[in-house]
mmCIF file of C-alpha atoms in Angstrom:
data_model
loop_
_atom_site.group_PDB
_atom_site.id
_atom_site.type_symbol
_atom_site.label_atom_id
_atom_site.label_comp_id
_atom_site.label_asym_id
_atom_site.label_seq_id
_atom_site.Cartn_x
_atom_site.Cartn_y
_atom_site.Cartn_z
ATOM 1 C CA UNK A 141 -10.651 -0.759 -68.195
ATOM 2 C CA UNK A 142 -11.830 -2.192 -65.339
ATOM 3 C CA UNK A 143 -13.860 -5.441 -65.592
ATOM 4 C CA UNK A 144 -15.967 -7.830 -62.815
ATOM 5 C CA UNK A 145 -14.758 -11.754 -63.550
ATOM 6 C CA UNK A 146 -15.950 -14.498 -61.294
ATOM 7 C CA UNK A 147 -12.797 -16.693 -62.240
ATOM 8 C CA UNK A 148 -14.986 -19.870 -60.673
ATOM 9 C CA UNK A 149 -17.173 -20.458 -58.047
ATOM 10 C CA UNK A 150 -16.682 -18.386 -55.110
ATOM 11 C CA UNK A 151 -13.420 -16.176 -56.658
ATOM 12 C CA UNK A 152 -14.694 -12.833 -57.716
ATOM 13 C CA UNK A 153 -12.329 -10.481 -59.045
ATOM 14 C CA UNK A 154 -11.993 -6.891 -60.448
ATOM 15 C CA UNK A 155 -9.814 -7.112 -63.628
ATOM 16 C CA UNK A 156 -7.971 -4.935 -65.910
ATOM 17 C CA UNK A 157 -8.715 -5.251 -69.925
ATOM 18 C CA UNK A 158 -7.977 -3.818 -72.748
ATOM 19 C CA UNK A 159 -10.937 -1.476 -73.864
ATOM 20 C CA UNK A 160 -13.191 -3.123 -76.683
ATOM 21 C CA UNK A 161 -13.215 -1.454 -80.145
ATOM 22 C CA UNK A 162 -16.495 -1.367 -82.224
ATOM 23 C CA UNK A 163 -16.199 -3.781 -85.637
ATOM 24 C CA UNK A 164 -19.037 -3.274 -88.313
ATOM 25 C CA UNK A 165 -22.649 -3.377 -87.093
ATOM 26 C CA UNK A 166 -21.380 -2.691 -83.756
ATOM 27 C CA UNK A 167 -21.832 0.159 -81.030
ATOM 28 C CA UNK A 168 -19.515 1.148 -78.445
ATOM 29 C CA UNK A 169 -20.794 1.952 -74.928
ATOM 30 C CA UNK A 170 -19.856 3.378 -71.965
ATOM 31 C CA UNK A 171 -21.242 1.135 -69.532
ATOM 32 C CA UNK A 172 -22.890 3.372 -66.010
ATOM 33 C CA UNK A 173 -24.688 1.222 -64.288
ATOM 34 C CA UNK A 174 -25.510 -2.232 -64.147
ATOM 35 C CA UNK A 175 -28.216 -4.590 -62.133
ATOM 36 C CA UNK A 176 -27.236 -7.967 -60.526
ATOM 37 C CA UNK A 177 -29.723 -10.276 -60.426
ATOM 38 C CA UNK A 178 -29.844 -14.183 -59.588
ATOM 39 C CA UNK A 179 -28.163 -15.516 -62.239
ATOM 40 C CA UNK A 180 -24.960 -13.264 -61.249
ATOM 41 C CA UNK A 181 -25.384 -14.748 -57.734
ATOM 42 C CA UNK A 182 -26.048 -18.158 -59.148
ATOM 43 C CA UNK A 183 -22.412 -17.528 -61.236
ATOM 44 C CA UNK A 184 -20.791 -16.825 -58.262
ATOM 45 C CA UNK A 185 -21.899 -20.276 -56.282
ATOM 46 C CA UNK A 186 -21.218 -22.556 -59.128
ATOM 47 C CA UNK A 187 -24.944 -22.737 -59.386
ATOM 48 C CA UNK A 188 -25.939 -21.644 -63.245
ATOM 49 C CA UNK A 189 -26.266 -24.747 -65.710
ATOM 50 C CA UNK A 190 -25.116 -23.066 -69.186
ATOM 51 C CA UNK A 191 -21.523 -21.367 -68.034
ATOM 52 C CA UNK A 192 -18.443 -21.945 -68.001
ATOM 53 C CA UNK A 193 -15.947 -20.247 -65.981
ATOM 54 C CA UNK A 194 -13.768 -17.736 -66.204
ATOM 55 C CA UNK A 195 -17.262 -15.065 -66.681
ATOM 56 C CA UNK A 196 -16.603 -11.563 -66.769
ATOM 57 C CA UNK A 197 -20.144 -10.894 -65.834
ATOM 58 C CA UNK A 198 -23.669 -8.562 -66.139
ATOM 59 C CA UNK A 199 -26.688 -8.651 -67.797
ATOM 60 C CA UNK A 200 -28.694 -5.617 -66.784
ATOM 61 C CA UNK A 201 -27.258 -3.060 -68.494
ATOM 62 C CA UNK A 202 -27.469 0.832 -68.889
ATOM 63 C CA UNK A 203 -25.107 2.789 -70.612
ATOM 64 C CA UNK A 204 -24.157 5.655 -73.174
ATOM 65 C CA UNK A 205 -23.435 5.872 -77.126
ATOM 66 C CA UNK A 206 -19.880 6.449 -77.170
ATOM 67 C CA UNK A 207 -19.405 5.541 -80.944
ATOM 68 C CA UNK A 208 -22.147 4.275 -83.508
ATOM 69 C CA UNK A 209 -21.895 3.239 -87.306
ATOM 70 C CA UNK A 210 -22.548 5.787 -90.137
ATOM 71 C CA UNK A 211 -26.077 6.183 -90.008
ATOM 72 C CA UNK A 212 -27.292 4.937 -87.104
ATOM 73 C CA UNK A 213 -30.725 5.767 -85.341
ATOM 74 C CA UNK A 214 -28.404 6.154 -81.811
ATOM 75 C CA UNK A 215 -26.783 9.227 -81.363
ATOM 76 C CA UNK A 216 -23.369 9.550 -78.878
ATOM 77 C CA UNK A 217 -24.425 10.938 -75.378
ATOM 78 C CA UNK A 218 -27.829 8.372 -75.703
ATOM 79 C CA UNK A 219 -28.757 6.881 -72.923
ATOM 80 C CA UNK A 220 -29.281 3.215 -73.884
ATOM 81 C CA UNK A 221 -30.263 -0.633 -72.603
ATOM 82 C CA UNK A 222 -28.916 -3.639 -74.309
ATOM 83 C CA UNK A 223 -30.816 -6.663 -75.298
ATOM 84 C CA UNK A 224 -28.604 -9.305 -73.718
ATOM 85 C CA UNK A 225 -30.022 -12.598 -76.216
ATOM 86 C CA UNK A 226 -27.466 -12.846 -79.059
ATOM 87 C CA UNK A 227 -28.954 -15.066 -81.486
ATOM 88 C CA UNK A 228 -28.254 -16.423 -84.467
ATOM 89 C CA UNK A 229 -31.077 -15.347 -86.618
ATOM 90 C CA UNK A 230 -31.152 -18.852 -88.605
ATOM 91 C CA UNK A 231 -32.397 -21.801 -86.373
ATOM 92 C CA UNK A 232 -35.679 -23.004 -86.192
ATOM 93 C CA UNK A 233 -36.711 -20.626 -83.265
ATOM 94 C CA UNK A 234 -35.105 -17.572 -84.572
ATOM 95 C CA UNK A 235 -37.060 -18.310 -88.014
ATOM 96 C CA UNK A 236 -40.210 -18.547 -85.736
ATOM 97 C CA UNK A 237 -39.897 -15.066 -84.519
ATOM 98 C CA UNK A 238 -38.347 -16.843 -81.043
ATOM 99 C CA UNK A 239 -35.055 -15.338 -80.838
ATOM 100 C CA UNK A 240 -35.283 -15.510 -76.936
ATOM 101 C CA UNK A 241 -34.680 -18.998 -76.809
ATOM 102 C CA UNK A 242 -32.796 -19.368 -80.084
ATOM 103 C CA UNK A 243 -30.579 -22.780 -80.589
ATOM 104 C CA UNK A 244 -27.253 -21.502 -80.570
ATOM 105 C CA UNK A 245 -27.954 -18.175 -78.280
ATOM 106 C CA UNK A 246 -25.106 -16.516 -76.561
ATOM 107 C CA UNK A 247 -26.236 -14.740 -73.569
ATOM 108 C CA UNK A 248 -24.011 -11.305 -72.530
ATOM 109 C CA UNK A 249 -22.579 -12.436 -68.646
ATOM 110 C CA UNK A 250 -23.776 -16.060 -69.634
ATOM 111 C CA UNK A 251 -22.262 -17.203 -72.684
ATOM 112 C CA UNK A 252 -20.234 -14.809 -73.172
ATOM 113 C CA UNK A 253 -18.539 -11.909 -71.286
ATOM 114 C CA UNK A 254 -20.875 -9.459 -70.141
ATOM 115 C CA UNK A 255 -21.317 -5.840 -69.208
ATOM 116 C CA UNK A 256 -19.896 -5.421 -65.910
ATOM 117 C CA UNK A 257 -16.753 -3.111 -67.242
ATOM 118 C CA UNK A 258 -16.484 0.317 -67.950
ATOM 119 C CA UNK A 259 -16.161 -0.341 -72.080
ATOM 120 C CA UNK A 260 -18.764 -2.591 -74.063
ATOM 121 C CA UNK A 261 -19.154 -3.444 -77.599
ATOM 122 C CA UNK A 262 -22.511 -4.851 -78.677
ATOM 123 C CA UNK A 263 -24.253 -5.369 -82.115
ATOM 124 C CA UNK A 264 -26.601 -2.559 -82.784
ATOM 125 C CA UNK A 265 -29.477 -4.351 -82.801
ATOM 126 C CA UNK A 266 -28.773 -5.373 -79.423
ATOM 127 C CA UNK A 267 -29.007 -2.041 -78.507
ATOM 128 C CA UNK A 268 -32.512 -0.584 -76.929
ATOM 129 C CA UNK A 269 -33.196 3.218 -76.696
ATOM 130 C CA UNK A 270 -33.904 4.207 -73.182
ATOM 131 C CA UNK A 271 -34.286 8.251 -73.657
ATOM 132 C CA UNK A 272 -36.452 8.887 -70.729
ATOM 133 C CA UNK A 273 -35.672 6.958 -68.253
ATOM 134 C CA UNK A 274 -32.589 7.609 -65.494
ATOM 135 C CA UNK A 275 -29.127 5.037 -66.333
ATOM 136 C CA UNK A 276 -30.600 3.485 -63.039
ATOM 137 C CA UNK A 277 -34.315 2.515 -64.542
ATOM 138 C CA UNK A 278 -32.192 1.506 -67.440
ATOM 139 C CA UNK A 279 -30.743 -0.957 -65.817
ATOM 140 C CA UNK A 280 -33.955 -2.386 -64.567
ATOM 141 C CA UNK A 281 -35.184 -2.826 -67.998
ATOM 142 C CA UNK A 282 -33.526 -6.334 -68.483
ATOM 143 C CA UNK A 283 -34.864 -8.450 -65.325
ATOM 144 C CA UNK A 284 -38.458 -6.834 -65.523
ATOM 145 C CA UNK A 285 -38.697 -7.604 -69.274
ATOM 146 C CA UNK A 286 -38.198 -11.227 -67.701
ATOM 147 C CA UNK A 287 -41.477 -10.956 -66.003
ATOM 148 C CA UNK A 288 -43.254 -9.100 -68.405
ATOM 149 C CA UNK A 289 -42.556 -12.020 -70.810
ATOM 150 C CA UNK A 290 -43.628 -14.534 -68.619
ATOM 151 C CA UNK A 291 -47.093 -12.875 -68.065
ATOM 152 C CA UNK A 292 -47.823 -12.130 -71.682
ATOM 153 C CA UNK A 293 -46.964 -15.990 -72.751
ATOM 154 C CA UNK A 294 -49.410 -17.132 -69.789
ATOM 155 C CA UNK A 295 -51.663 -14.368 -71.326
ATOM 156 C CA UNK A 296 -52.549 -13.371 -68.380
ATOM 157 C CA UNK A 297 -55.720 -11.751 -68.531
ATOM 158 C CA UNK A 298 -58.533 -9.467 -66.722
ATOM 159 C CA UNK A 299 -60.384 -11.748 -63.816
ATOM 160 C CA UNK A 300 -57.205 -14.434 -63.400
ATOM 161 C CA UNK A 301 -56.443 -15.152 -59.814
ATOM 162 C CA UNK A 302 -53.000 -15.271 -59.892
ATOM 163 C CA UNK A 303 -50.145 -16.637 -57.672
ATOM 164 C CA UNK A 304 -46.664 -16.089 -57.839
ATOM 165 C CA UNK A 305 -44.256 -17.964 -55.872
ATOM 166 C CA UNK A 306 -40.738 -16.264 -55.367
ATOM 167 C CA UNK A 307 -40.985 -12.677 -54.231
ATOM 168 C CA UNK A 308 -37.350 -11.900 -55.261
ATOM 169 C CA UNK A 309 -36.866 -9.478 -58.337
ATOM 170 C CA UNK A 310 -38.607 -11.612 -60.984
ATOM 171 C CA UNK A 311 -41.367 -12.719 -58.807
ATOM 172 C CA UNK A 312 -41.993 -9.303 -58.001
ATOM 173 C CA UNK A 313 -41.432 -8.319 -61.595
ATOM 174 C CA UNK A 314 -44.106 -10.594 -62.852
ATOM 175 C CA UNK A 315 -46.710 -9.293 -60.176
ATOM 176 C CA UNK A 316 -45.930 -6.174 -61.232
ATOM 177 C CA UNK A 317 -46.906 -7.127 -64.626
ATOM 178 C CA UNK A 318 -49.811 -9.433 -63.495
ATOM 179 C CA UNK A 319 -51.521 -6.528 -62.218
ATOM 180 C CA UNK A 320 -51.196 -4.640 -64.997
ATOM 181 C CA UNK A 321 -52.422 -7.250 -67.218
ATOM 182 C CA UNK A 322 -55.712 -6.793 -65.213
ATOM 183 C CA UNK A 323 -55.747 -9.566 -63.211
ATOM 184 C CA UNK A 324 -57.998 -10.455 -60.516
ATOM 185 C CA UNK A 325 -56.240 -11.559 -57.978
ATOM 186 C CA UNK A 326 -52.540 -11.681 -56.812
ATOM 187 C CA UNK A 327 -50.961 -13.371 -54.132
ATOM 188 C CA UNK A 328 -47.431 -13.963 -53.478
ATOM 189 C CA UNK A 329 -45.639 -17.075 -51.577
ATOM 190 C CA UNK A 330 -42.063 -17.230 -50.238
ATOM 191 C CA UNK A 331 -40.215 -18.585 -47.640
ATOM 192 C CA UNK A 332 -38.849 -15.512 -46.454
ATOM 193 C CA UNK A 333 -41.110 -13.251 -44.459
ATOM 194 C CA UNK A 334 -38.946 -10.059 -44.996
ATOM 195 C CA UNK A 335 -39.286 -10.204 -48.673
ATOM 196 C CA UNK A 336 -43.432 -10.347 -48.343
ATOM 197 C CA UNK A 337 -43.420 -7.574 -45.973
ATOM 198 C CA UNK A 338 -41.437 -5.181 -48.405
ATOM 199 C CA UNK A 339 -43.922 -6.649 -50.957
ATOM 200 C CA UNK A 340 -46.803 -5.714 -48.754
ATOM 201 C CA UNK A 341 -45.483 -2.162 -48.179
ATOM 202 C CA UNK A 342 -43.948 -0.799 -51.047
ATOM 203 C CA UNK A 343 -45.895 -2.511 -54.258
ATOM 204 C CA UNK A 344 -49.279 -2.896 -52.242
ATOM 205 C CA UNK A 345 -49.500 -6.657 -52.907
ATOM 206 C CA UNK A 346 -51.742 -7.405 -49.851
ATOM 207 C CA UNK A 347 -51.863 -10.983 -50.106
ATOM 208 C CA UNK A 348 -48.854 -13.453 -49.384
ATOM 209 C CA UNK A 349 -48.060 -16.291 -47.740
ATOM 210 C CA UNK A 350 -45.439 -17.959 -46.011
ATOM 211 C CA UNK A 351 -44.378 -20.699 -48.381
ATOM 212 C CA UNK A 352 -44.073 -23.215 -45.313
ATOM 213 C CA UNK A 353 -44.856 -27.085 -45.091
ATOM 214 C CA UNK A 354 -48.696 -25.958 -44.695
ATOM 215 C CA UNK A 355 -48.626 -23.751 -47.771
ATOM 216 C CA UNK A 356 -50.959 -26.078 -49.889
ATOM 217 C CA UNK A 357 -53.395 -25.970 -47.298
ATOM 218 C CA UNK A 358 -52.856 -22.155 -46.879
ATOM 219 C CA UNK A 359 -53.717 -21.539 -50.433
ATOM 220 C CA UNK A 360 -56.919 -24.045 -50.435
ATOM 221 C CA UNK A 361 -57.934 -22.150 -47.422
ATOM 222 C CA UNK A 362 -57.666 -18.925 -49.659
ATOM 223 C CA UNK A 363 -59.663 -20.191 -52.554
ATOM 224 C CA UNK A 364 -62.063 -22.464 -51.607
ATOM 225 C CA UNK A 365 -59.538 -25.244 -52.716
ATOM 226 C CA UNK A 366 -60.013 -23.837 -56.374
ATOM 227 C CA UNK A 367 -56.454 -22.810 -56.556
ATOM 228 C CA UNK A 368 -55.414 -20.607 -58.880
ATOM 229 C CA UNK A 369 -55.979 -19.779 -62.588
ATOM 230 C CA UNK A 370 -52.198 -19.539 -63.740
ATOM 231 C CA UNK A 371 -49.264 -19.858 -60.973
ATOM 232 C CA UNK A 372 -46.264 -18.640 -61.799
ATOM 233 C CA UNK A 373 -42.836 -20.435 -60.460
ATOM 234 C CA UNK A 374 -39.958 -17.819 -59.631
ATOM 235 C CA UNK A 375 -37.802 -19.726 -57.217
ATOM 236 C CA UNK A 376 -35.517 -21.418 -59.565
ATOM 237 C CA UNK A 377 -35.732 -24.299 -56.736
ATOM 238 C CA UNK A 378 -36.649 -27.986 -57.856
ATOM 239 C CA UNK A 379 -38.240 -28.358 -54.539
ATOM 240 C CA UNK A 380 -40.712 -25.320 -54.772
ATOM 241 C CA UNK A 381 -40.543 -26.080 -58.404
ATOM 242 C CA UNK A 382 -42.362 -29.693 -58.240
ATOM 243 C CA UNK A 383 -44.319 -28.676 -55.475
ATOM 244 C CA UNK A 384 -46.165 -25.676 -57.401
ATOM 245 C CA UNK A 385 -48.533 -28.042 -59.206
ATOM 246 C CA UNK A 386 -50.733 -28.598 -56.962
ATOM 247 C CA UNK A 387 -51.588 -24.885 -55.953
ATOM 248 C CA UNK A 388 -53.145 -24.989 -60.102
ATOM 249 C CA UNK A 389 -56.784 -25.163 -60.533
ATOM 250 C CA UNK A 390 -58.415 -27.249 -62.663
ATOM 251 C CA UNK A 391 -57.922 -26.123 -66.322
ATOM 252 C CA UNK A 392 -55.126 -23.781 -65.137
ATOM 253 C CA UNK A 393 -51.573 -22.603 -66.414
ATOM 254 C CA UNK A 394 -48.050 -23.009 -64.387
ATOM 255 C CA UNK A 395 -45.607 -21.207 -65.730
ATOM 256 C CA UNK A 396 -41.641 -21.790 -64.763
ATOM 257 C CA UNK A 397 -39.789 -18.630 -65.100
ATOM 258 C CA UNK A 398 -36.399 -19.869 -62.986
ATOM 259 C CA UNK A 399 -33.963 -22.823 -64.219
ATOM 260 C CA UNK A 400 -32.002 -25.190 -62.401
ATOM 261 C CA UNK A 401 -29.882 -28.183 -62.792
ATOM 262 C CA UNK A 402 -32.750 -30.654 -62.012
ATOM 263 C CA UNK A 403 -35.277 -32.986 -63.061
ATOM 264 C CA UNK A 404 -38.557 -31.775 -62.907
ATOM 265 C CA UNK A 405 -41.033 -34.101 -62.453
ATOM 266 C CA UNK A 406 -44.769 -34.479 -61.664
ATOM 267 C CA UNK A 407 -47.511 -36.996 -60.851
ATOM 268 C CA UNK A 408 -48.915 -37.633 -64.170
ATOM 269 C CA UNK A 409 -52.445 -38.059 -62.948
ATOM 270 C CA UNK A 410 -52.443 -35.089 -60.931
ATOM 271 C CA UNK A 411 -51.041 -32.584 -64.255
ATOM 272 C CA UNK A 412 -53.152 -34.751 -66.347
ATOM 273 C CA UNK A 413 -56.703 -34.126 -64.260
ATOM 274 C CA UNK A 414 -55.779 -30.029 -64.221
ATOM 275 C CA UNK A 415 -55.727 -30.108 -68.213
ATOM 276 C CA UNK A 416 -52.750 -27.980 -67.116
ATOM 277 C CA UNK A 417 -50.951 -26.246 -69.661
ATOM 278 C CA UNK A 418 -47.190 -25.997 -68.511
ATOM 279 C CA UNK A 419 -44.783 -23.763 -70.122
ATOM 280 C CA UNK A 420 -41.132 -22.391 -69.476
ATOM 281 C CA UNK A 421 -40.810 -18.838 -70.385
ATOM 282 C CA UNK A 422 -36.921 -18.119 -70.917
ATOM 283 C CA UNK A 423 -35.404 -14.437 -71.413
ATOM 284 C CA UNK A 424 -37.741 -11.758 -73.168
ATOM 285 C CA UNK A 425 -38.477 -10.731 -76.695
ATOM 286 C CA UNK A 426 -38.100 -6.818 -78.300
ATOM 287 C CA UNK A 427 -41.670 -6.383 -77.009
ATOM 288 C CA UNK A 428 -41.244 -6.863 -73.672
ATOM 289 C CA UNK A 429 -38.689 -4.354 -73.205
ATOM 290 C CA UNK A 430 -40.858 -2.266 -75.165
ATOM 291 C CA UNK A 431 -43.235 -2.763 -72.710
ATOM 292 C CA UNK A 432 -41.542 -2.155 -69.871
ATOM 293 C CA UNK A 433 -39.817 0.713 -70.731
ATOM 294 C CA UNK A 434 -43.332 2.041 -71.489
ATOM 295 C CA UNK A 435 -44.394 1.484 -67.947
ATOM 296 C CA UNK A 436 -41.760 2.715 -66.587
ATOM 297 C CA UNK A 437 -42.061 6.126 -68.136
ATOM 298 C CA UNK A 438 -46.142 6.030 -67.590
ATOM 299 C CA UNK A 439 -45.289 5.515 -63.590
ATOM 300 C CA UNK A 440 -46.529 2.273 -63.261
ATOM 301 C CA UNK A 441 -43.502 0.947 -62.223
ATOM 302 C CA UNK A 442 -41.924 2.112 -59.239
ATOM 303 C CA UNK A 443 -38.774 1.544 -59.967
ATOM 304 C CA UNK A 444 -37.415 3.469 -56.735
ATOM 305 C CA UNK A 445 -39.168 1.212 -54.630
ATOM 306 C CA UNK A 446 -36.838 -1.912 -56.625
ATOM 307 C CA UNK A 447 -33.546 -0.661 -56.144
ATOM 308 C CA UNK A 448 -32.837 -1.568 -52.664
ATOM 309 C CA UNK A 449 -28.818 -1.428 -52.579
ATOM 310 C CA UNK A 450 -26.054 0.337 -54.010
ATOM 311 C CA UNK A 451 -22.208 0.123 -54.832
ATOM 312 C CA UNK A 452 -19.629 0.758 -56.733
ATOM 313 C CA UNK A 453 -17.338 -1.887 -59.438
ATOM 314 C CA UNK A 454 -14.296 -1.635 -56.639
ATOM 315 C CA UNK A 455 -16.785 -2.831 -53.870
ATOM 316 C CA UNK A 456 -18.518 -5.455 -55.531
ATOM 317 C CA UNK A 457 -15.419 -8.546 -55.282
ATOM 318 C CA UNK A 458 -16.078 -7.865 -51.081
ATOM 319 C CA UNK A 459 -20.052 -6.967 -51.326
ATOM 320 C CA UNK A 460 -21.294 -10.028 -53.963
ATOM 321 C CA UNK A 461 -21.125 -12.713 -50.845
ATOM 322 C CA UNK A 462 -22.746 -10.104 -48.328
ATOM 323 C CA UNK A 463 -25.169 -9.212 -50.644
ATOM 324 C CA UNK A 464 -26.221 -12.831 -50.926
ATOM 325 C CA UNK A 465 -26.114 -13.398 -47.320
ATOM 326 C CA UNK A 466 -28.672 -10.236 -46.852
ATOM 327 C CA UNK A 467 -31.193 -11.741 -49.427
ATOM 328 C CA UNK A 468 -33.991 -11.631 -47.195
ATOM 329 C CA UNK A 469 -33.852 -6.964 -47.839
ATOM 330 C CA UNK A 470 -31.992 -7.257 -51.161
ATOM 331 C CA UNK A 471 -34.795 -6.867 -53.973
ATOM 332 C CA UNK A 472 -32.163 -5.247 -56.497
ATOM 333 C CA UNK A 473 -28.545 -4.276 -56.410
ATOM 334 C CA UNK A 474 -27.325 -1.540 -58.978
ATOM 335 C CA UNK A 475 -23.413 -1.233 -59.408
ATOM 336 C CA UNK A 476 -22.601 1.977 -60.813
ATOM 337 C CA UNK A 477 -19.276 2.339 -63.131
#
């Protein structure tokens, strides 16, 4: 079969494998589309803190039931997403109904190898049902649950002024699920113009900003210099990352949905004046892809508005680089297999 490995940093290459075969508990897929996202691009430029190379990678998967165990609730022909976050079951977090960031978890295209291959083998309890939605939405499930989770542990909630900064695919993602949380007010911030104007058009978020050196002041002007009930971080940059505490008003949330290799750190007196409540929200739980496979078959998400760019498994080695050099109009790439 054919497989996408990013041997190290900067060396993408389409493999051949031997096909998987199902063991008990397991399904076997036919993988037909899947997303990349940041954490593929962060792969490919040596960026990611919990991998180690060679990564045959892909997270964001759709596919069909090729092959299920004896009385399974999936049927062959299903269309299907997969739950990326293997976890153990046992550790403290897993026993606390936390599998998302369990102590020993094994994330698919992290981890461990991932989806990006025409054959996949996953435990079945890995495996989401998807009937309803296209094999592209499927393969938006993954990255929006990422948002989704983020706004329900903020608990975001009807009259929150909201700002998210990063108006890439989570960013947008958690808008997207800001709004329909009910809240207030939502304004985005990034430093790329392009991605606020597509923002602007296509999900009708008519506030951004321009995350430049005057965006403090920008965002004071905005509120009076209340700042903002619960700020969301989706930059995955340390810089944009320390800055965002400031744009939190007083008794407000900030909420770090990216990762990087950094040190985060804050003026004590400044997070300690807020009464800020800081969390990291990490992956997604069951219920969030619930949920978002929910919208997505209301019509709340517009998931032809995400999916930006297109290719196949044979292009991807030559389009990965381009695709990062065109981030300013790449929301979401799909590769179809």
């Amino acid at each position: 079969m054919k497989a996408l490995v990013c041997a190290e940093p900067f060396d993408l290459r389409l493999q051949t494998r031997e096909p998987p075969r199902p063991t008990a508990g397991e399904v076997l897929l036919r993988m037909r589309r899947v997303g990349l996202c940041g954490t593929d691009y962060h792969i490919y430029a040596g960026k990611h803190p919990f991998l180690e190379y060679p990564r045959l990678i892909g997270h964001e998967l759709a596919g069909e039931v090729v092959e299920a165990p004896t009385g399974s609730r999936f049927a062959v022909g299903q269309v299907v997403t997969v739950n990326p976050y293997l976890s153990c079951s046992t550790c403290r977090a897993c026993r606390r109904s936390k599998p998302n960031c369990c102590a020993a978890i094994r994330v698919l295209g992290v981890h461990v190898d991932g989806g990006l291959c025409e054959w996949l083998t996953v435990p079945e309890a890995a495996v989401v049902d998807a009937t309803g939605l296209s094999l592209e939405q499927a393969a938006m499930v993954e990255f929006l649950a990422i948002g989704a989770h983020a706004v329900r542990r903020a608990a975001v909630a009807p009259g929150d002024r909201v700002l998210v900064v990063g108006a890439g695919p989570i960013g947008v993602g958690t808008a997207l699920f800001a709004r329909i949380a009910g809240a207030e007010r939502i304004v985005l911030a990034d430093t790329r113009a392009q991605r606020l104007d597509y923002a602007t058009a296509q999900f009708g978020f008519g506030e951004t900003v321009v995350a430049d050196a005057m965006l403090t002041d920008t965002l004071a002007a905005m509120t009076e210099g209340e700042m903002f009930d619960q700020v969301f971080d989706a930059t995955g940059n340390i810089a944009a990352m320390r800055a965002g505490l400031a744009y939190v008003a007083h008794g407000g949330d900030y909420t770090l949905v990216g990762v990087c290799k950094d040190d985060l750190v804050f003026a004590d007196p400044e997070f300690h004046k807020r009464e800020t409540t800081l969390r990291a929200s990490r992956n997604a739980l069951s219920v969030d892809f619930d949920h978002v496979i929910a919208s997505i078959r209301s019509g709340r998400i517009a998931t032809d508005r995400i999916a930006t760019h297109h290719l196949s498994i044979d292009e991807a080695p030559v389009r990965m680089p381009q695709l990062i050099e065109e981030a300013d109009s790449v929301l979401k790439a799909i590769v179809s297999l």
